[in-house]
Coordinates of N, CA, C and O in Angstrom, one line a residue:
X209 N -22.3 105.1 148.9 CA -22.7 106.2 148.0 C -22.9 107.5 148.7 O -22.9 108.5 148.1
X210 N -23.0 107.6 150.0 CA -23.8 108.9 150.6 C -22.4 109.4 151.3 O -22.4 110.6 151.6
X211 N -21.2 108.7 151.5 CA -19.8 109.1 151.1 C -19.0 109.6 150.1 O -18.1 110.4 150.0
X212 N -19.7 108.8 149.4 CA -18.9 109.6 147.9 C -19.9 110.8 148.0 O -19.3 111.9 148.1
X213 N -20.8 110.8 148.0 CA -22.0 112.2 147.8 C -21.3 113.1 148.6 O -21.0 114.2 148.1
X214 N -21.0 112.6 150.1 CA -20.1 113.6 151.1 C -18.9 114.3 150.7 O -18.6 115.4 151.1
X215 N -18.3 113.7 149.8 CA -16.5 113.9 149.8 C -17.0 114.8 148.3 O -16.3 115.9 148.2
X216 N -17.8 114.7 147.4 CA -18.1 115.1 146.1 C -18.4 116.6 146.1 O -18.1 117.4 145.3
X217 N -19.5 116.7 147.7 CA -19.9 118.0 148.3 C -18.7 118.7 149.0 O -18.4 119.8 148.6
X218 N -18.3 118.3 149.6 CA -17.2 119.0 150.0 C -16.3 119.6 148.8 O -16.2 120.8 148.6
X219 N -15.7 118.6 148.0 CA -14.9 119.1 146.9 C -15.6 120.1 146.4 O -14.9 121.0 146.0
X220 N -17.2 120.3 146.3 CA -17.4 121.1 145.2 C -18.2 122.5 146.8 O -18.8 123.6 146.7
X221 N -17.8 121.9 147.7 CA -17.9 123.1 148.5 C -17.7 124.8 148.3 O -17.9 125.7 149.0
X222 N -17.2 124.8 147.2 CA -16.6 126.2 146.9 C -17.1 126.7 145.4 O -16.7 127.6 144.7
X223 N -18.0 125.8 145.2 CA -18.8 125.9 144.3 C -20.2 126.4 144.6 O -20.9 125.5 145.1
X224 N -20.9 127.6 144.4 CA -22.5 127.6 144.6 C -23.0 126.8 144.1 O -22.4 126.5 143.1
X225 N -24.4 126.2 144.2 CA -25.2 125.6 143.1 C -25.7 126.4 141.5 O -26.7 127.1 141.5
X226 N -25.0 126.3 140.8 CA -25.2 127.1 139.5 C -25.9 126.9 138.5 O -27.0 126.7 139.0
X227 N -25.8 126.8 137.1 CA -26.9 126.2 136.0 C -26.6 124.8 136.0 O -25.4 124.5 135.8
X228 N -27.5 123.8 136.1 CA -28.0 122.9 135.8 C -26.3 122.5 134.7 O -25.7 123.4 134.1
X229 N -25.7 121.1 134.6 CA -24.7 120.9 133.7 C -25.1 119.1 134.0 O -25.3 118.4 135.0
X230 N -25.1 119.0 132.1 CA -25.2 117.7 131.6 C -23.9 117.0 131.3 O -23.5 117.1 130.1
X231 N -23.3 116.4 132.2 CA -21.8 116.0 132.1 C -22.4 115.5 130.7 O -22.4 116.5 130.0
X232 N -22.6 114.8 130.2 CA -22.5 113.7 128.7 C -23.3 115.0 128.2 O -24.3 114.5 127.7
X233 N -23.3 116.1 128.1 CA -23.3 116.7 126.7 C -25.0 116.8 126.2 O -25.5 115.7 126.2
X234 N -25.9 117.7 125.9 CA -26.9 118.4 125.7 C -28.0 117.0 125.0 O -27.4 116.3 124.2
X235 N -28.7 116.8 125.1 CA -29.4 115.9 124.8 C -29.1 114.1 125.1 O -29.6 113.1 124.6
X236 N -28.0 114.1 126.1 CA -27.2 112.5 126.6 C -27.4 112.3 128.0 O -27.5 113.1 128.9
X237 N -27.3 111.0 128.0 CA -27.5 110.4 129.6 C -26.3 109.2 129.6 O -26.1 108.3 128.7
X238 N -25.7 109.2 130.9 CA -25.0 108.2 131.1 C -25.7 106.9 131.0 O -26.8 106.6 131.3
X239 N -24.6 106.3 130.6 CA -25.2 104.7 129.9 C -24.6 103.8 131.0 O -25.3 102.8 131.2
X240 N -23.6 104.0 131.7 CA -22.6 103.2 132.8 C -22.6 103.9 134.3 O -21.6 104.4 134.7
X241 N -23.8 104.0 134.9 CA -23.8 104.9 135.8 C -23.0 104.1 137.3 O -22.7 104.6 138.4
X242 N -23.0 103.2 136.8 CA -22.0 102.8 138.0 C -20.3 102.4 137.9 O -19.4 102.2 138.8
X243 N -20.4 102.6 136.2 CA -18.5 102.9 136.4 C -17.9 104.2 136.8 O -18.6 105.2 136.7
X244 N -17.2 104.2 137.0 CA -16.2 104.8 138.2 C -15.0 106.1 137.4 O -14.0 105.6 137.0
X245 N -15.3 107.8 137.1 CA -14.4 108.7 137.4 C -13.4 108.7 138.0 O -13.5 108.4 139.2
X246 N -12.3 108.9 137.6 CA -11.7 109.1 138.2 C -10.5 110.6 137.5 O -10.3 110.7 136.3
X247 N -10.0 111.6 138.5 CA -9.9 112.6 137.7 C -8.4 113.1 139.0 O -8.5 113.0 140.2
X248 N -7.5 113.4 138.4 CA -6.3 113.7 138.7 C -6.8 114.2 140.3 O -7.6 115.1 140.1
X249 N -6.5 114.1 141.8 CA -6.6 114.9 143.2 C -8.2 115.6 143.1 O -8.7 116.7 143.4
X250 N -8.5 114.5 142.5 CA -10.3 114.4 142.7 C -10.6 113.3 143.6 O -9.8 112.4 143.7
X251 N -11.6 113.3 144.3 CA -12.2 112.3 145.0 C -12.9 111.0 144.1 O -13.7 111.5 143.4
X252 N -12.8 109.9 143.9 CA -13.3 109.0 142.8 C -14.8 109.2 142.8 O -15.3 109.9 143.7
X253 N -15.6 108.7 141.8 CA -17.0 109.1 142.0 C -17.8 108.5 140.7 O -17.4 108.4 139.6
X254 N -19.1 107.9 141.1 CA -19.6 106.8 140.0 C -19.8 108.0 139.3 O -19.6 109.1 139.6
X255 N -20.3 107.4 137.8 CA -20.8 108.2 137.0 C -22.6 108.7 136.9 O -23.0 109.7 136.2
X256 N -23.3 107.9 137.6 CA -24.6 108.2 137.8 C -24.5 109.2 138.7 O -25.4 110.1 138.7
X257 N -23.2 109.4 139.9 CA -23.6 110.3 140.9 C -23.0 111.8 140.2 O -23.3 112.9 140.7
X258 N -22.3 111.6 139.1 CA -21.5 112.6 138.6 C -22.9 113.8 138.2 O -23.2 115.0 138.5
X259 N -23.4 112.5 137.5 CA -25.2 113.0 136.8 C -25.7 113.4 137.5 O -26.1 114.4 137.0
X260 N -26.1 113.2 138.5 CA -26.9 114.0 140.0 C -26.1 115.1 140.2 O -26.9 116.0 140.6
X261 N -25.4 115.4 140.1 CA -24.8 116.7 141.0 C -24.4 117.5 139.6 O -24.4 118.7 139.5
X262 N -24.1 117.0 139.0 CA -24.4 118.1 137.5 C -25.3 118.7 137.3 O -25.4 119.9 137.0
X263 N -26.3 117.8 137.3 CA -28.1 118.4 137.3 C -28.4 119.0 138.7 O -29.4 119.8 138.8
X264 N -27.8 118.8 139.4 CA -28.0 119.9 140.7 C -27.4 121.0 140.7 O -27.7 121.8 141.6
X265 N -26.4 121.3 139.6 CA -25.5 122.3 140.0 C -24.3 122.5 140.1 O -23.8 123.5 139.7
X266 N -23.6 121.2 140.9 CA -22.8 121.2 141.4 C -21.3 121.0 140.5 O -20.3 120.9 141.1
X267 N -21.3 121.1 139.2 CA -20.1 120.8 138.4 C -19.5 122.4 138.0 O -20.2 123.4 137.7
X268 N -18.7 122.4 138.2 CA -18.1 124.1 137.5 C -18.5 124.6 136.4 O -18.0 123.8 135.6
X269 N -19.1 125.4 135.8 CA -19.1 125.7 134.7 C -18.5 125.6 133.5 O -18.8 125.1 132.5
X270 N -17.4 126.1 133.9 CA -15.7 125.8 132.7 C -15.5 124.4 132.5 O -15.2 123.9 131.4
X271 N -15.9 123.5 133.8 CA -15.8 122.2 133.3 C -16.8 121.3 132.3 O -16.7 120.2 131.7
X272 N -17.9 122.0 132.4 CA -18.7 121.2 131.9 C -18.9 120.7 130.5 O -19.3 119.6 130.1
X273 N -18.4 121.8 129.8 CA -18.1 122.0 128.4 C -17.1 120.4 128.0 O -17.2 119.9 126.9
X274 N -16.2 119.9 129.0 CA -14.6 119.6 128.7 C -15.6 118.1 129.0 O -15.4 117.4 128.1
X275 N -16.5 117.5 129.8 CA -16.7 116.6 130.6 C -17.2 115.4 129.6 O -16.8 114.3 129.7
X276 N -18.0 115.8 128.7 CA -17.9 114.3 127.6 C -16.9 113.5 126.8 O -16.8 112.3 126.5
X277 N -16.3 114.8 126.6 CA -14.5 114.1 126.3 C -13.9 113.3 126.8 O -13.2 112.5 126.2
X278 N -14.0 113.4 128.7 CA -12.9 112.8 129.2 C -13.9 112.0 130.0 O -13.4 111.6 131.1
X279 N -14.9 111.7 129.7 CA -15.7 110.9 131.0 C -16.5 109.4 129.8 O -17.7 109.1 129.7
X280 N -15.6 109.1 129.2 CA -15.6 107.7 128.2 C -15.9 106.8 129.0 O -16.7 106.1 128.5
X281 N -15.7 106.6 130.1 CA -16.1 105.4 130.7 C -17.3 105.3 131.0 O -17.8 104.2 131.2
X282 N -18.3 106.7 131.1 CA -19.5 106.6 131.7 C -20.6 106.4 130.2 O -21.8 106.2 130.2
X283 N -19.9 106.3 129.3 CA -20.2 105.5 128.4 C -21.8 106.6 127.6 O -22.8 106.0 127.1
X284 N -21.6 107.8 127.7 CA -23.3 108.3 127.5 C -23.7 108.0 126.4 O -23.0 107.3 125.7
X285 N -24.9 108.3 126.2 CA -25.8 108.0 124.8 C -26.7 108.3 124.7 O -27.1 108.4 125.8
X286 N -27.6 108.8 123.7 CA -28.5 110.1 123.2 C -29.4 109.5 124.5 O -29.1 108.5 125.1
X287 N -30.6 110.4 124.9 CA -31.9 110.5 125.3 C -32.9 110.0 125.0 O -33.8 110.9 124.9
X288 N -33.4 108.8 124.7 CA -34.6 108.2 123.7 C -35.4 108.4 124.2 O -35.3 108.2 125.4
X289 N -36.6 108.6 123.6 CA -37.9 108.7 124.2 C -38.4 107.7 124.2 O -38.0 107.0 123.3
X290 N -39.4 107.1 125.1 CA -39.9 105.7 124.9 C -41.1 105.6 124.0 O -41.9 106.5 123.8
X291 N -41.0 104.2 123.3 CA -41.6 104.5 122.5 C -42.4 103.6 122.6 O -42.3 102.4 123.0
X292 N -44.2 104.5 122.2 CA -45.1 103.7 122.9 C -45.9 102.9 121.6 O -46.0 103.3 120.4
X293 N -46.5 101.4 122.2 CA -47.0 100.5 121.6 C -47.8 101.1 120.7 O -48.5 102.0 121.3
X294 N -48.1 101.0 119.3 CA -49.4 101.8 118.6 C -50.9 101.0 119.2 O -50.9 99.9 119.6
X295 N -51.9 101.8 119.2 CA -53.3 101.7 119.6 C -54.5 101.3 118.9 O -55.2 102.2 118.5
X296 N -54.8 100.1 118.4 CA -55.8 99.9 118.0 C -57.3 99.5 118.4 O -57.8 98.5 118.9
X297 N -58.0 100.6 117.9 CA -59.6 100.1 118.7 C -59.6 99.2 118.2 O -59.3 98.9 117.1
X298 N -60.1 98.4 119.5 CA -60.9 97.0 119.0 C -62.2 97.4 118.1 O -62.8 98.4 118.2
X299 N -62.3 96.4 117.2 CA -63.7 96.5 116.1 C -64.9 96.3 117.3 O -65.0 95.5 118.3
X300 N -65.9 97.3 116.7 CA -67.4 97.2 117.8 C -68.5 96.5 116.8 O -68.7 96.8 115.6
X301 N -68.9 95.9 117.2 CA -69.9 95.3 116.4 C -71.2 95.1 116.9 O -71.5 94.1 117.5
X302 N -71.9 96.1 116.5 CA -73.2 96.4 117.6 C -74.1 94.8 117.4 O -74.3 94.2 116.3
X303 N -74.7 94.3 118.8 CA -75.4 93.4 118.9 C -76.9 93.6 117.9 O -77.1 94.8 117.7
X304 N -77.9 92.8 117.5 CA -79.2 92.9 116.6 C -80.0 92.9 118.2 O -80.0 92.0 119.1
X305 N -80.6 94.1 118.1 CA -81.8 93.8 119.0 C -83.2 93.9 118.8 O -83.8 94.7 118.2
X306 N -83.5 93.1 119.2 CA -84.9 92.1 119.2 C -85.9 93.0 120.2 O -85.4 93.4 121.2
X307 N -86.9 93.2 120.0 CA -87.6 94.0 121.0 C -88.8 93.0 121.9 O -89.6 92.4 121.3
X308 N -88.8 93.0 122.9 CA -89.7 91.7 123.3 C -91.0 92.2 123.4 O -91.5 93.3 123.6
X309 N -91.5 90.8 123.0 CA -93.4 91.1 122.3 C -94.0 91.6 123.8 O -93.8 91.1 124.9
X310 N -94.8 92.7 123.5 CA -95.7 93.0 124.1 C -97.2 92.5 124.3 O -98.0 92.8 123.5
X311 N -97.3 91.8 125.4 CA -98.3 90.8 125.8 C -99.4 92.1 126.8 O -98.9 92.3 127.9
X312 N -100.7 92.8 126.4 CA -101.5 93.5 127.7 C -101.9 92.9 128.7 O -103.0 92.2 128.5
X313 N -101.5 92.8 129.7 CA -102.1 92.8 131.3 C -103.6 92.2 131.4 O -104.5 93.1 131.4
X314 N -104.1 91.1 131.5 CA -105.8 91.3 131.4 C -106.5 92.2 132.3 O -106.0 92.2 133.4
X315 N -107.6 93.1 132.2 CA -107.7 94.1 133.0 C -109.6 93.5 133.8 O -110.5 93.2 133.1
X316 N -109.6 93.6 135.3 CA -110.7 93.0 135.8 C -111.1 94.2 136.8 O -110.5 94.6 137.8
X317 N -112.3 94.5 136.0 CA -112.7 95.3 137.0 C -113.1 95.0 138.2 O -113.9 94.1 138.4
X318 N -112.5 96.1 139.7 CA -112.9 95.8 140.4 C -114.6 96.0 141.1 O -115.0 97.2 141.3
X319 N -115.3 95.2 141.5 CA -116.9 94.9 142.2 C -116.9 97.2 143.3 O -116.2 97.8 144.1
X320 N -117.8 97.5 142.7 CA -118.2 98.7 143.7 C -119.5 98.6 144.2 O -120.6 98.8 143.6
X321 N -119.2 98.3 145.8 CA -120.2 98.6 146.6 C -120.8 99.9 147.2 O -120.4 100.2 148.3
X322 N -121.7 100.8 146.4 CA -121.9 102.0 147.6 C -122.1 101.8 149.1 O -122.7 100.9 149.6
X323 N -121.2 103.0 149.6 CA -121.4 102.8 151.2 C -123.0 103.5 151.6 O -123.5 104.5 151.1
X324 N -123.6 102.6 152.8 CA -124.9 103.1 153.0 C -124.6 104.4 153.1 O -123.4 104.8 153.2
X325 N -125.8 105.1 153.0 CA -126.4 106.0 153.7 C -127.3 106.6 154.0 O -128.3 106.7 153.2
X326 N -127.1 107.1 155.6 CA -128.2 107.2 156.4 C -128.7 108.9 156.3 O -127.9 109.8 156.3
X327 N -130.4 109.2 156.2 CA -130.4 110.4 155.8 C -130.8 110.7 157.4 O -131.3 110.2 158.4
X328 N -130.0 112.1 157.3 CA -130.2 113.1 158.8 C -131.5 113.9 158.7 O -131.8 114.2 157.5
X329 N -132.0 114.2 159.2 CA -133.3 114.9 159.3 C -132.9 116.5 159.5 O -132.1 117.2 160.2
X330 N -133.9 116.8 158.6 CA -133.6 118.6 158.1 C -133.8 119.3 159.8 O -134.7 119.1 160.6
X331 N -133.1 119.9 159.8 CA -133.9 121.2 160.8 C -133.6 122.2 160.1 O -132.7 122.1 159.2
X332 N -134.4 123.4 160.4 CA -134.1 124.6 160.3 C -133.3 125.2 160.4 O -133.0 125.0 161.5
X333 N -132.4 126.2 160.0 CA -131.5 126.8 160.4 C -132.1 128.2 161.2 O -133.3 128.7 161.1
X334 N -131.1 128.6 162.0 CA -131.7 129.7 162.8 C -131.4 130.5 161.6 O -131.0 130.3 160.4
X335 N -131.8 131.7 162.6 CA -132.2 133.0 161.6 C -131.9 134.1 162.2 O -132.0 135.2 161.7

């Protein structure tokens, strides 16, 4: 493939990279990307690689217009979007909650012993 990519570049060597061209035609994609172009003192070339270098640029302009007509083998077909599974929430069904009984702590006071104390003897304060 990276031969054919070689020989495809060269051929289109004299081509700049230009607008973007959809061989299979504005809203199509090749369906047979591995059957095989082949085009009068053209280099042969699959049809998926055709697709790459069209979208790179690399197809002539003038031709691009002509290229669904004559490229039947690559078999194109519209663009489908995929189409996604539909979504349904699962049903929620809130659980019943129960609130658990509240039982009080028994409460024991604790025993207070004052700490001694020893009385200091007055003096005087100076003056």
């Amino acid at each position: 493939m990276l031969t054919k990519l070689f020989i495809l570049a060269s051929f289109s060597a004299f081509v700049n990279a230009q607008t973007p061209c959809n061989v299979c035609g504005e809203g199509n994609t090749v369906g047979a990307p591995d059957a095989i172009f082949v085009f009068p003192q053209q280099p042969e070339i699959s049809c998926g690689l055709l697709e790459t270098v069209g979208q790179m640029g690399f197809v002539p302009a003038g031709a691009c217009p002509t290229l669904p007509q004559i490229i039947t083998m690559c078999e194109c077909k519209p663009i489908v979007a995929p189409t996604l599974a539909p979504v349904t929430p699962a049903p929620v069904t809130p659980a019943p909650v129960t609130p658990a009984p509240v039982t009080p702590a028994p409460v024991t006071p604790a025993p207070i012993t004052p700490a001694p104390v020893t009385p200091v003897p007055v003096t005087p304060a100076p003056i």
